[in-house]
Amino acid sequence: MSYSPSQTAPFEAQTQWLFVAVLGVLIVASVIGGLLKWRVAHGQPHGVIDNLNSRIKAWWVMVLLVSLSFAFGKTGVILLFLFMSFAALREYVTLTYTRTADHLVLALMFYVALPLQYYLIWIEWYGLYSIFIPVHVFLIMPILASFGGDTNRFLERTAKMQWGLMICVFCLSHLPALLTLDIPGYEGRNLLLIAYLIMVVQGSDVLQYVWGKLIGKRKVAPTLSPSKTVGGLVGGIASATALGSALYWCTPFNPWQAALVSLGICLMGFLGGLVMSAIKRDRGVKDWGAMIEGHGGMLDRLDSVVFAAPMFFHVVRYWWTP
Amino acid sequence: MTTLKRLPGVVVGELIMFFARALTGVRPIWRGTLPRQTQRIYFGNHGSHGDFVLIWTTLPGPIRDITRPVAGQDYWLASALRRFIGRSVFNALLIDRQPKPGEPTPVDLMAESLSHGESLIIFPEGTRNTTDAPLLPFKSGLFHLGRRSPGVELVPLWIDNIRRVIPKGQWLPVPMVCSVTYGEPLSVGADEDKDTFLRRAEAAVLALRPAESIDA
């Protein structure tokens, strides 16, 4: 990608608008959170309000981190997602049944597969980064595991570790991979695609939460996720799709295309959240970790992003690149 | 001069803690007590050489400064690097696990350290647990110490997951989230016998093990 002054001008203007808008939302949310604490909770400990406020605080940190990485361009973004993949994979592996014989496979996942996947994206080698984990690493993993000589629950262990790399590294790395797409007429602005995906997915999560609290009654999938309601789902996805459509000006899409793409993002995000909570139920835990106050772990925040990212990447790549 | 002499130990200590946090994201869970500067004996499960490091990393700085891990001198004096880490970084109380007749016993040395106002970290299993059992039977030192120093709080703790970070026979650590759960302090009852107390102490440690914990 080239960053000539004529091409960066719209990028900078649009980034500033987005930044101001996000900052505005955060300030409004913080003020509401503060008012609720003061008027409703009277400064006393209050489960829902305190959780809301620690979530808002965590959002400030996340927005600042993403903005900071954007300021460093491609390298900054790749390092940010490398770190997020690392933290997510660490949480995943912690809750996954492994045996001593898997040590070598685990080391390969963290010290080889993870950095190499991001390196391949950094050098923009699409042909390899799109198959590196699901083909090459997936074959090497059971080979290394078999060297350990422990056949106890062998297929289960291998499959679980493969699935961990898939969601925590492969899927998530499709966000920085958006930077490698050459979209005619959109040169130098690919960072906005990342911001767009994050805003629609996370907007959908937040709006589902808000609509669920306001009008949610019937549960969508009570055995998987007791907090997801029909009202929250419909209201959240409809309003997040509207948000995605309204943000079309920072994408290569026109408004109706942006609406369709956002709808796809929201649905994948919702379904991803369901799958990830099914895994948590299976393990008998409520959260993946305790890294981000109010949100649980890194994976609790990323569950919907990881499912939406590859879909979004391939939609853009198929229809918007030559 | 003394502060300058301590500098390498302090710097290496910070590096070790940074590395421990990066690898394990270790966090303390103060379940039965809060971090306090009162004199304490921290005792818990022992499965890895990383156990000291995690406890040490989760204790707040001022408490860490008065707390000494108790360790076998056969291991920690075996090379210059271990000597440096054991003495200058962790300020460990090194004990001879098989003292010759006439020399002070490990319990004597620990009681002496407690009389100077220090806190201790001990692993009552006596050695690293490499078996499938979550906990080996406790040795009697904890009981004798508790009797000799009745004013000292005995704080049980459970270190979770470090055995999976570096399993026995491996040298390359793999990232896993670890935690140290601190429980409610115990003391030896006035007419409590050794076995009853040790079973009670073992149960207190085991009760802190997280439900989602996976065996190494």
mmCIF file of C-alpha atoms in Angstrom, chain B residues 8-24 26 49-50 52-54 56-57 76 81-82 84-86 88-90:
data_model
loop_
_atom_site.group_PDB
_atom_site.id
_atom_site.type_symbol
_atom_site.label_atom_id
_atom_site.label_comp_id
_atom_site.label_asym_id
_atom_site.label_seq_id
_atom_site.Cartn_x
_atom_site.Cartn_y
_atom_site.Cartn_z
ATOM 1 C CA PRO B 8 21.456 -6.516 40.514
ATOM 2 C CA GLY B 9 19.171 -8.667 42.656
ATOM 3 C CA VAL B 10 16.378 -6.108 42.481
ATOM 4 C CA VAL B 11 16.730 -5.667 38.705
ATOM 5 C CA VAL B 12 16.776 -9.417 38.054
ATOM 6 C CA GLY B 13 13.815 -9.789 40.427
ATOM 7 C CA GLU B 14 11.791 -7.269 38.416
ATOM 8 C CA LEU B 15 12.734 -9.077 35.192
ATOM 9 C CA ILE B 16 11.642 -12.424 36.629
ATOM 10 C CA MET B 17 8.316 -10.943 37.724
ATOM 11 C CA PHE B 18 7.785 -9.320 34.320
ATOM 12 C CA PHE B 19 8.470 -12.632 32.615
ATOM 13 C CA ALA B 20 6.183 -14.522 35.027
ATOM 14 C CA ARG B 21 3.342 -12.084 34.358
ATOM 15 C CA ALA B 22 3.853 -12.151 30.580
ATOM 16 C CA LEU B 23 3.812 -15.929 30.511
ATOM 17 C CA THR B 24 1.104 -16.715 33.058
ATOM 18 C CA VAL B 26 -0.671 -14.559 37.239
ATOM 19 C CA HIS B 49 10.220 -24.539 40.416
ATOM 20 C CA GLY B 50 7.925 -21.711 39.317
ATOM 21 C CA PHE B 52 8.129 -19.473 44.494
ATOM 22 C CA VAL B 53 8.062 -17.048 41.631
ATOM 23 C CA LEU B 54 4.278 -16.932 41.407
ATOM 24 C CA TRP B 56 6.503 -13.819 45.159
ATOM 25 C CA THR B 57 4.983 -12.030 42.154
ATOM 26 C CA TRP B 76 20.065 -23.465 45.428
ATOM 27 C CA LEU B 81 23.443 -18.562 38.992
ATOM 28 C CA ARG B 82 21.184 -20.415 41.453
ATOM 29 C CA PHE B 84 22.622 -15.472 43.005
ATOM 30 C CA ILE B 85 18.901 -16.024 42.382
ATOM 31 C CA GLY B 86 18.317 -17.793 45.677
ATOM 32 C CA SER B 88 20.198 -11.933 46.056
ATOM 33 C CA VAL B 89 16.862 -12.099 44.251
ATOM 34 C CA PHE B 90 14.552 -14.122 46.468
#
